[in-house]
Amino acid sequence: MFERIAAKMKVLVINAGSSSVKYYLYQMPGAEVLARGLVEKIGEETSALSHYYHGKIHTITSKVKDVQKAIELILQTLADKEVGALQQISEIGAVGHRVVHGGEEFTDSVIINEKVIASIKKFADLAPLHNPPNLDGILAAQHHLPNVKQVACFDTAFHSTIPKVAYMYALPYELYEKYGIRRYGFHGISHRYVARRAAAIMGKGKYDINAITCHLGNGCSVTAVKEGESIDTSMGLTPLEGVPMGTRSGDLDPAILFYLAGKGYDVNELNTLCNKQSGLLGLSGISNDMRNLQECARKGDARAKLAIDVFCYRIKKYVGAYAAVLDTVDAVVFTGGIGENSVFMREKICNSVTQIGVQLDLTKNKDAVAKEAEINTKDSKVKVFVIPTNEQAAIANDTYKLANGKQPIVSKQNPSGNIAQEHMETLHGRKG
Ligand code: AMP
């Protein structure tokens, strides 16, 4: 089946945020990175593009006004005579965009048309910081590449299989009907990718695995994956819910907000407090960066230690809860900047969840930094994996398939599901 869509194509992946745009140019199939880079500090005087091509970095420092200008600069650089990977931008066969919120409408990645654009705009209400710059990236790419298929890959799509019992909040039902207030979940592209990889490493089919996937970066979320599908996840209506993160509080008693409102905080201040001033930063008063906190805790800083302890404790609670939700757990997977790199945090978390059958091999854990590895002991009932996430390759895959007239997957219900597994195997050069 895969051979039918094995035509060569260059796919550009764009992840447009409000202050930065990341990009990857892939040769498909096989997801070979031809060039990559990012534009940072958009809107500031000191904006800069860093472009990586053939092992070299090329930097341009000049003010980039907005996302549209950033895309223009990226396309110019990709077709630059000296540092570009393309002769001309018309060599780009398709563009894949990361879009944070797809509401209830998108259960898969989709080819972008007017209706999709209208929906992304509509869901900006639920993701005001993310969907508008995502959309700016789409519109700019459409402007420069009008005849090229553009694909939207949603962070929410993998979680579209979460059952109602897990996505409903115990609020008046009308709020769900009127405003769409429910759990949507995020980081779905990453959770899907690492769950599929874990299944492949274990020699299982992608719908044969029960896993708890822990995406621990500056944003953090934990997902319960049952038979290959997301059935619960820690983030909710927005990416604020769940475990504490770099600067986000995660779960808290909503009455805290009413109490603070009574003390004179307005909505914007509460929003900033919970999203920007809480989490590891708020607890430690030092940093949102786990490396700094580990260093400070080693030197005896009590608040840094507290922040780390709270972080681990809350992850432990989610892992325990999801073990109960799943009945049986085949694997716990760590990904994201902390999950992929922090030997210390993985040890601390794994040692706190031994009751679900996790037994960490300390030596394997120590050796597993920023690389795919199995880090459990031989006798461990539950496998433990470190799997560096590769959201951009997953987006490139979906984009390539859709641009070739195939449906990517999210759920078992999708009859074209096998293609994705085949493609993941091609990506990693092995059969799972
Ligand atoms: P991400 O958002 O996925 O890029 O992850 C960022 C987080 O990963 C930050 O909190 C970093 O401090 C953390 N991180 C990256 N490398 C390490 C490391 N070697 N040890 C501990 N934390 C790390």
Short mmCIF file of C-alpha atoms and ligand atoms in Angstrom, two decimals:
data_model
loop_
_atom_site.label_atom_id
_atom_site.label_comp_id
_atom_site.label_asym_id
_atom_site.label_seq_id
_atom_site.Cartn_x
_atom_site.Cartn_y
_atom_site.Cartn_z
CA MET A 1 0.00 0.00 0.00
CA PHE A 2 2.86 2.33 0.89
CA GLU A 3 4.51 2.00 -2.54
CA ARG A 4 1.54 3.70 -4.14
CA ILE A 5 2.41 6.99 -2.42
CA ALA A 6 6.18 6.69 -2.46
CA ALA A 7 6.63 9.62 -4.86
CA LYS A 8 9.40 11.98 -3.83
CA MET A 9 8.27 15.27 -2.43
CA LYS A 10 9.79 18.11 -0.42
CA VAL A 11 7.59 18.96 2.54
CA LEU A 12 7.96 22.13 4.58
CA VAL A 13 6.78 21.96 8.21
CA ILE A 14 5.92 25.21 9.95
CA ASN A 15 5.31 25.74 13.64
CA ALA A 16 4.29 29.38 13.97
CA GLY A 17 4.00 30.92 17.43
CA SER A 18 3.51 34.53 18.45
CA SER A 19 7.20 35.24 19.02
CA SER A 20 8.90 32.53 16.98
CA VAL A 21 8.47 30.42 13.85
CA LYS A 22 10.23 27.06 13.58
CA TYR A 23 10.60 25.30 10.25
CA TYR A 24 11.86 22.01 8.82
CA LEU A 25 12.28 21.12 5.19
CA TYR A 26 11.97 17.36 4.63
CA GLN A 27 12.64 15.08 1.74
CA MET A 28 9.77 12.62 1.75
CA PRO A 29 9.25 9.75 2.03
CA GLY A 30 11.76 8.86 4.72
CA ALA A 31 11.72 12.24 6.45
CA GLU A 32 15.28 13.29 5.72
CA VAL A 33 15.83 16.81 7.08
CA LEU A 34 17.22 18.97 4.25
CA ALA A 35 17.28 22.21 6.24
CA ARG A 36 15.75 23.60 9.41
CA GLY A 37 15.75 26.71 11.48
CA LEU A 38 13.80 29.29 13.39
CA VAL A 39 13.00 32.97 13.52
CA GLU A 40 13.02 34.23 17.09
CA LYS A 41 11.98 37.41 18.88
CA ILE A 42 9.42 38.33 16.25
CA GLY A 43 8.25 41.93 16.71
CA GLU A 44 11.39 42.93 18.62
CA GLU A 45 14.35 44.97 17.33
CA THR A 46 16.64 41.98 17.83
CA SER A 47 14.71 39.38 15.80
CA ALA A 48 17.00 36.74 14.33
CA LEU A 49 16.80 33.86 11.89
CA SER A 50 19.01 30.84 12.52
CA HIS A 51 19.14 28.50 9.55
CA TYR A 52 20.82 25.09 9.66
CA TYR A 53 21.91 23.58 6.39
CA HIS A 54 24.63 20.99 5.66
CA GLY A 55 25.90 21.10 9.24
CA LYS A 56 26.39 24.86 9.18
CA ILE A 57 24.43 27.62 10.82
CA HIS A 58 23.57 30.81 8.96
CA THR A 59 22.22 33.73 10.98
CA ILE A 60 20.37 36.87 9.91
CA THR A 61 19.70 39.53 12.53
CA SER A 62 17.18 42.17 11.53
CA LYS A 63 13.78 43.21 12.78
CA VAL A 64 11.05 40.81 11.67
CA LYS A 65 7.74 42.57 12.19
CA ASP A 66 5.32 39.66 12.32
CA VAL A 67 4.70 36.01 11.42
CA GLN A 68 4.00 36.88 7.75
CA LYS A 69 7.42 38.55 7.44
CA ALA A 70 9.02 35.60 9.21
CA ILE A 71 7.58 33.16 6.64
CA GLU A 72 8.76 35.42 3.82
CA LEU A 73 12.28 35.42 5.27
CA ILE A 74 12.25 31.65 5.77
CA LEU A 75 11.19 31.02 2.17
CA GLN A 76 13.82 33.47 0.86
CA THR A 77 16.48 31.72 2.94
CA LEU A 78 15.40 28.24 1.81
CA ALA A 79 15.89 29.36 -1.81
CA ASP A 80 19.05 31.37 -1.15
CA LYS A 81 21.84 30.62 -3.66
CA GLU A 82 24.47 30.04 -0.96
CA VAL A 83 22.70 28.62 2.05
CA GLY A 84 19.36 27.47 0.65
CA ALA A 85 18.35 23.85 0.20
CA LEU A 86 16.17 24.72 -2.80
CA GLN A 87 16.75 26.26 -6.22
CA GLN A 88 13.33 27.86 -5.95
CA ILE A 89 10.44 27.69 -3.53
CA SER A 90 8.23 26.03 -6.15
CA GLU A 91 10.13 22.80 -5.34
CA ILE A 92 8.11 22.61 -2.12
CA GLY A 93 5.42 20.00 -2.72
CA ALA A 94 3.31 20.53 0.41
CA VAL A 95 3.33 22.49 3.66
CA GLY A 96 2.34 21.09 7.04
CA HIS A 97 1.30 23.43 9.85
CA ARG A 98 1.07 22.70 13.52
CA VAL A 99 -2.23 24.05 14.84
CA VAL A 100 -2.85 23.94 18.56
CA HIS A 101 -6.64 23.82 18.82
CA GLY A 102 -8.99 21.95 16.53
CA GLY A 103 -11.94 21.86 18.93
CA GLU A 104 -14.26 18.88 18.47
CA GLU A 105 -14.21 19.28 14.74
CA PHE A 106 -10.85 17.79 13.81
CA THR A 107 -10.10 14.21 14.68
CA ASP A 108 -7.27 13.99 12.14
CA SER A 109 -4.89 16.16 10.18
CA VAL A 110 -6.64 17.79 7.20
CA ILE A 111 -5.98 19.59 3.94
CA ILE A 112 -6.59 23.28 4.58
CA ASN A 113 -9.49 24.92 2.78
CA GLU A 114 -11.68 27.92 3.54
CA LYS A 115 -13.82 25.92 5.96
CA VAL A 116 -10.78 24.72 7.90
CA ILE A 117 -9.50 28.29 8.12
CA ALA A 118 -12.85 29.48 9.46
CA SER A 119 -12.74 26.74 12.12
CA ILE A 120 -9.18 27.57 13.18
CA LYS A 121 -10.36 31.18 13.59
CA LYS A 122 -13.38 30.02 15.57
CA PHE A 123 -11.23 27.98 17.96
CA ALA A 124 -8.95 30.97 18.58
CA ASP A 125 -11.46 31.72 21.28
CA LEU A 126 -10.22 28.60 23.10
CA ALA A 127 -6.53 29.10 22.27
CA PRO A 128 -6.05 32.86 21.94
CA LEU A 129 -2.26 32.71 22.23
CA HIS A 130 -1.75 29.91 19.74
CA ASN A 131 -4.38 29.64 17.00
CA PRO A 132 -3.97 33.25 15.70
CA PRO A 133 -0.20 32.93 15.00
CA ASN A 134 -0.78 29.39 13.65
CA LEU A 135 -3.29 30.88 11.24
CA ASP A 136 -0.95 33.74 10.29
CA GLY A 137 1.60 31.09 9.31
CA ILE A 138 -0.98 29.31 7.14
CA LEU A 139 -2.13 32.47 5.40
CA ALA A 140 1.44 33.61 4.72
CA ALA A 141 2.42 30.19 3.31
CA GLN A 142 -0.71 30.18 1.13
CA HIS A 143 0.17 33.64 -0.12
CA HIS A 144 3.68 32.65 -1.19
CA LEU A 145 2.80 29.12 -2.33
CA PRO A 146 -0.75 29.48 -3.69
CA ASN A 147 -0.75 26.21 -5.64
CA VAL A 148 0.72 24.05 -2.94
CA LYS A 149 -1.40 21.86 -0.64
CA GLN A 150 -1.33 23.04 2.96
CA VAL A 151 -2.14 20.67 5.80
CA ALA A 152 -3.18 21.42 9.39
CA CYS A 153 -2.05 19.00 12.11
CA PHE A 154 -3.85 19.60 15.38
CA ASP A 155 -2.45 19.14 18.86
CA THR A 156 -5.95 18.18 19.97
CA ALA A 157 -6.69 15.54 17.29
CA PHE A 158 -5.07 12.51 18.97
CA HIS A 159 -7.25 13.15 22.01
CA SER A 160 -10.48 13.07 20.01
CA THR A 161 -10.91 9.43 21.15
CA ILE A 162 -11.21 10.43 24.82
CA PRO A 163 -14.65 9.20 25.98
CA LYS A 164 -17.26 11.61 27.22
CA VAL A 165 -16.94 10.35 30.78
CA ALA A 166 -13.34 11.63 30.77
CA TYR A 167 -13.80 14.84 28.80
CA MET A 168 -16.82 16.30 30.62
CA TYR A 169 -16.28 18.67 33.51
CA ALA A 170 -18.87 18.49 36.29
CA LEU A 171 -20.25 21.91 35.41
CA PRO A 172 -23.76 22.72 34.15
CA TYR A 173 -24.17 20.72 30.94
CA GLU A 174 -25.30 23.83 29.04
CA LEU A 175 -21.75 25.24 29.25
CA TYR A 176 -20.56 22.33 27.16
CA GLU A 177 -23.37 22.85 24.65
CA LYS A 178 -23.09 26.63 24.53
CA TYR A 179 -19.34 27.21 24.80
CA GLY A 180 -17.75 23.83 24.13
CA ILE A 181 -16.31 23.67 27.64
CA ARG A 182 -14.76 20.21 27.95
CA ARG A 183 -11.36 18.54 28.07
CA TYR A 184 -9.61 18.71 24.67
CA GLY A 185 -6.01 17.87 25.60
CA PHE A 186 -2.83 19.02 23.86
CA HIS A 187 0.63 17.77 22.84
CA GLY A 188 -1.34 15.18 20.86
CA ILE A 189 1.13 14.99 17.98
CA SER A 190 3.85 14.14 20.49
CA HIS A 191 1.81 11.64 22.53
CA ARG A 192 0.72 9.88 19.35
CA TYR A 193 4.27 9.74 18.01
CA VAL A 194 5.84 8.28 21.17
CA ALA A 195 2.96 5.83 21.73
CA ARG A 196 3.40 4.49 18.17
CA ARG A 197 7.16 4.27 18.64
CA ALA A 198 6.79 2.42 21.94
CA ALA A 199 4.45 -0.08 20.27
CA ALA A 200 6.90 -0.54 17.40
CA ILE A 201 9.88 -1.05 19.76
CA MET A 202 7.89 -3.67 21.67
CA GLY A 203 7.04 -5.44 18.43
CA LYS A 204 3.36 -4.68 18.95
CA GLY A 205 0.78 -3.32 16.54
CA LYS A 206 -0.03 0.30 17.16
CA TYR A 207 -3.44 -0.62 18.61
CA ASP A 208 -1.99 -3.31 20.86
CA ILE A 209 -0.36 -1.08 23.43
CA ASN A 210 -1.52 0.39 26.74
CA ALA A 211 0.86 3.18 27.70
CA ILE A 212 1.22 6.18 29.94
CA THR A 213 3.02 8.81 27.92
CA CYS A 214 4.68 11.66 29.83
CA HIS A 215 5.53 14.73 27.75
CA LEU A 216 7.65 16.73 30.18
CA GLY A 217 9.06 19.92 28.75
CA ASN A 218 8.38 23.54 29.52
CA GLY A 219 4.76 22.50 28.96
CA CYS A 220 3.92 19.13 30.50
CA SER A 221 1.13 16.61 29.98
CA VAL A 222 0.49 12.97 30.75
CA THR A 223 -1.76 10.77 28.58
CA ALA A 224 -3.41 7.40 29.12
CA VAL A 225 -3.19 5.48 25.83
CA LYS A 226 -5.41 2.39 25.69
CA GLU A 227 -5.04 0.08 22.71
CA GLY A 228 -3.22 2.84 20.87
CA GLU A 229 -5.81 5.55 21.48
CA SER A 230 -5.83 8.45 23.91
CA ILE A 231 -8.51 7.83 26.54
CA ASP A 232 -7.53 10.53 29.00
CA THR A 233 -5.00 13.32 29.27
CA SER A 234 -3.97 15.81 31.90
CA MET A 235 -4.42 19.05 29.93
CA GLY A 236 -7.98 20.25 29.59
CA LEU A 237 -9.95 23.00 27.91
CA THR A 238 -6.61 24.79 27.71
CA PRO A 239 -2.99 23.72 28.30
CA LEU A 240 -3.17 25.10 31.85
CA GLU A 241 -4.65 22.02 33.51
CA GLY A 242 -2.75 19.00 34.72
CA VAL A 243 0.73 18.63 36.17
CA PRO A 244 2.70 21.77 37.12
CA MET A 245 4.82 23.09 34.26
CA GLY A 246 7.63 25.62 33.75
CA THR A 247 5.40 28.61 34.47
CA ARG A 248 1.88 27.11 34.53
CA SER A 249 0.20 26.02 37.74
CA GLY A 250 -1.51 22.90 36.46
CA ASP A 251 -4.45 21.70 38.58
CA LEU A 252 -5.66 23.94 41.37
CA ASP A 253 -8.79 24.55 43.36
CA PRO A 254 -10.78 27.00 41.19
CA ALA A 255 -11.91 28.71 44.37
CA ILE A 256 -8.38 30.11 44.72
CA LEU A 257 -9.19 32.34 41.76
CA PHE A 258 -12.47 33.57 43.31
CA TYR A 259 -10.60 34.25 46.52
CA LEU A 260 -7.91 36.24 44.72
CA ALA A 261 -10.58 38.08 42.72
CA GLY A 262 -11.99 39.13 46.09
CA LYS A 263 -8.55 40.45 46.95
CA GLY A 264 -8.58 42.70 43.86
CA TYR A 265 -6.94 40.59 41.12
CA ASP A 266 -8.60 41.10 37.74
CA VAL A 267 -9.04 38.43 35.05
CA ASN A 268 -5.88 39.39 33.16
CA GLU A 269 -3.79 39.31 36.30
CA LEU A 270 -5.15 35.89 37.24
CA ASN A 271 -4.45 34.64 33.74
CA THR A 272 -0.85 35.88 33.92
CA LEU A 273 -0.46 34.50 37.42
CA CYS A 274 -1.54 30.98 36.47
CA ASN A 275 0.10 30.81 33.04
CA LYS A 276 3.30 32.80 33.44
CA GLN A 277 4.20 33.10 37.11
CA SER A 278 3.34 29.71 38.57
CA GLY A 279 4.62 26.15 38.15
CA LEU A 280 8.31 25.52 38.72
CA LEU A 281 9.03 29.26 38.51
CA GLY A 282 6.37 30.24 41.02
CA LEU A 283 7.24 27.54 43.52
CA SER A 284 11.01 28.02 43.35
CA GLY A 285 11.10 31.79 42.85
CA ILE A 286 14.23 31.02 40.81
CA SER A 287 13.56 29.64 37.36
CA ASN A 288 11.23 27.70 35.09
CA ASP A 289 14.22 25.77 33.79
CA MET A 290 14.62 22.31 35.28
CA ARG A 291 18.39 22.33 34.74
CA ASN A 292 18.74 25.43 36.94
CA LEU A 293 16.46 23.97 39.57
CA GLN A 294 18.33 20.67 39.72
CA GLU A 295 21.57 22.62 40.14
CA CYS A 296 20.13 24.87 42.86
CA ALA A 297 18.55 21.91 44.66
CA ARG A 298 21.93 20.13 44.61
CA LYS A 299 23.43 23.16 46.29
CA GLY A 300 20.78 22.99 49.00
CA ASP A 301 18.17 25.55 47.88
CA ALA A 302 14.99 24.51 49.72
CA ARG A 303 12.55 26.19 47.30
CA ALA A 304 14.18 24.59 44.24
CA LYS A 305 13.91 21.24 46.00
CA LEU A 306 10.27 21.93 46.83
CA ALA A 307 9.47 22.79 43.20
CA ILE A 308 11.06 19.51 42.04
CA ASP A 309 9.27 17.51 44.75
CA VAL A 310 5.86 18.99 43.92
CA PHE A 311 6.47 18.39 40.20
CA CYS A 312 7.33 14.70 40.79
CA TYR A 313 4.52 14.15 43.27
CA ARG A 314 1.92 15.48 40.88
CA ILE A 315 3.26 13.36 38.00
CA LYS A 316 3.16 10.33 40.30
CA LYS A 317 -0.53 11.05 40.99
CA TYR A 318 -1.33 11.16 37.27
CA VAL A 319 0.64 8.00 36.53
CA GLY A 320 -1.18 6.21 39.37
CA ALA A 321 -4.56 7.48 38.22
CA TYR A 322 -3.93 6.48 34.62
CA ALA A 323 -2.71 3.04 35.67
CA ALA A 324 -6.15 2.64 37.28
CA VAL A 325 -7.88 3.99 34.17
CA LEU A 326 -5.96 1.61 31.88
CA ASP A 327 -6.25 -1.58 34.01
CA THR A 328 -3.02 -2.91 32.53
CA VAL A 329 0.02 -0.86 31.58
CA ASP A 330 2.55 -2.11 29.04
CA ALA A 331 4.82 0.93 29.08
CA VAL A 332 5.59 4.29 30.60
CA VAL A 333 7.18 6.66 28.08
CA PHE A 334 9.21 9.79 28.80
CA THR A 335 9.59 12.55 26.24
CA GLY A 336 10.03 16.36 26.07
CA GLY A 337 13.10 18.30 27.26
CA ILE A 338 12.92 17.00 30.85
CA GLY A 339 11.70 13.51 29.94
CA GLU A 340 14.39 13.02 27.31
CA ASN A 341 17.32 14.52 29.20
CA SER A 342 16.88 14.44 32.94
CA VAL A 343 18.26 11.20 34.37
CA PHE A 344 17.55 12.57 37.84
CA MET A 345 13.86 13.33 37.23
CA ARG A 346 13.17 10.00 35.50
CA GLU A 347 14.73 8.17 38.45
CA LYS A 348 12.75 10.19 40.95
CA ILE A 349 9.46 9.67 39.10
CA CYS A 350 9.98 5.96 38.35
CA ASN A 351 11.02 5.19 41.91
CA SER A 352 7.77 6.75 43.09
CA VAL A 353 5.54 4.54 40.91
CA THR A 354 7.03 1.08 41.52
CA GLN A 355 3.60 -0.14 42.71
CA ILE A 356 2.33 -0.17 39.11
CA GLY A 357 5.13 -2.56 38.16
CA VAL A 358 7.84 -0.13 37.04
CA GLN A 359 11.42 -1.11 37.82
CA LEU A 360 14.06 1.26 36.55
CA ASP A 361 17.54 0.09 35.54
CA LEU A 362 19.72 2.87 36.94
CA THR A 363 22.60 2.28 34.53
CA LYS A 364 20.37 2.20 31.46
CA ASN A 365 18.63 5.33 32.70
CA LYS A 366 21.97 7.11 33.10
CA ASP A 367 23.03 6.17 29.58
CA ALA A 368 19.75 7.34 28.02
CA VAL A 369 20.22 11.02 27.36
CA ALA A 370 18.49 12.48 24.31
CA LYS A 371 18.22 9.10 22.63
CA GLU A 372 15.67 6.36 22.25
CA ALA A 373 16.18 3.71 24.93
CA GLU A 374 14.50 1.09 27.08
CA ILE A 375 15.47 1.85 30.66
CA ASN A 376 13.63 -0.75 32.75
CA THR A 377 15.21 -3.79 34.40
CA LYS A 378 14.85 -7.20 32.79
CA ASP A 379 12.23 -8.20 35.38
CA SER A 380 10.18 -5.02 35.24
CA LYS A 381 6.51 -5.77 34.56
CA VAL A 382 6.11 -2.44 32.83
CA LYS A 383 8.54 -1.24 30.18
CA VAL A 384 9.99 2.24 30.55
CA PHE A 385 11.12 4.08 27.45
CA VAL A 386 12.85 7.34 26.67
CA ILE A 387 11.63 8.39 23.24
CA PRO A 388 12.72 11.76 21.88
CA THR A 389 9.61 13.29 20.42
CA ASN A 390 9.56 14.16 16.74
CA GLU A 391 6.43 16.17 16.19
CA GLN A 392 7.78 17.77 13.04
CA ALA A 393 8.41 14.39 11.38
CA ALA A 394 4.90 13.30 12.36
CA ILE A 395 3.52 16.47 10.76
CA ALA A 396 5.63 15.87 7.64
CA ASN A 397 4.23 12.33 7.47
CA ASP A 398 0.61 13.40 7.72
CA THR A 399 1.21 16.19 5.22
CA TYR A 400 2.89 13.89 2.75
CA LYS A 401 0.06 11.37 2.98
CA LEU A 402 -2.70 13.91 2.63
CA ALA A 403 -0.93 15.66 -0.24
CA ASN A 404 -0.86 12.26 -1.94
CA GLY A 405 -4.56 11.70 -1.39
CA LYS A 406 -4.29 9.40 1.64
CA GLN A 407 -5.87 9.85 5.04
CA PRO A 408 -3.55 9.82 8.04
CA ILE A 409 -4.74 8.10 11.20
CA VAL A 410 -5.79 8.89 14.65
CA SER A 411 -8.16 6.15 15.68
CA LYS A 412 -8.98 2.53 14.99
CA GLN A 413 -12.15 3.69 13.31
CA ASN A 414 -10.07 5.22 10.55
CA PRO A 415 -9.79 2.47 7.94
CA SER A 416 -6.58 3.83 6.41
CA GLY A 417 -4.73 3.43 9.71
CA ASN A 418 -2.14 0.97 8.41
CA ILE A 419 -0.52 3.53 6.20
CA ALA A 420 0.67 5.56 9.15
CA GLN A 421 2.23 2.53 10.82
CA GLU A 422 4.00 1.64 7.60
CA HIS A 423 5.22 5.17 7.33
CA MET A 424 6.48 5.33 10.89
CA GLU A 425 8.37 2.13 10.19
CA THR A 426 9.87 3.67 7.08
CA LEU A 427 10.85 6.72 9.11
CA HIS A 428 12.77 4.58 11.56
CA GLY A 429 13.96 1.97 9.15
CA ARG A 430 12.45 -0.96 11.00
CA LYS A 431 9.27 -2.96 11.32
CA GLY A 432 7.29 -2.84 14.54
P1 AMP B 1 11.10 21.58 26.02
O1 AMP B 1 9.97 22.55 26.27
O2 AMP B 1 10.62 20.23 25.59
O3 AMP B 1 12.18 22.13 25.14
O4 AMP B 1 11.80 21.33 27.45
C1 AMP B 1 12.35 22.36 28.19
C2 AMP B 1 12.65 21.85 29.59
O5 AMP B 1 13.57 20.74 29.51
C3 AMP B 1 13.32 22.90 30.47
O6 AMP B 1 12.76 22.86 31.77
C4 AMP B 1 14.76 22.42 30.53
O7 AMP B 1 15.41 22.81 31.72
C5 AMP B 1 14.56 20.91 30.51
N1 AMP B 1 15.80 20.22 30.19
C6 AMP B 1 16.48 20.19 29.03
N2 AMP B 1 17.65 19.49 29.18
C7 AMP B 1 17.67 19.06 30.47
C8 AMP B 1 18.58 18.29 31.26
N3 AMP B 1 19.72 17.81 30.75
N4 AMP B 1 18.28 18.07 32.56
C9 AMP B 1 17.13 18.55 33.10
N5 AMP B 1 16.24 19.28 32.43
C10 AMP B 1 16.49 19.53 31.12
#
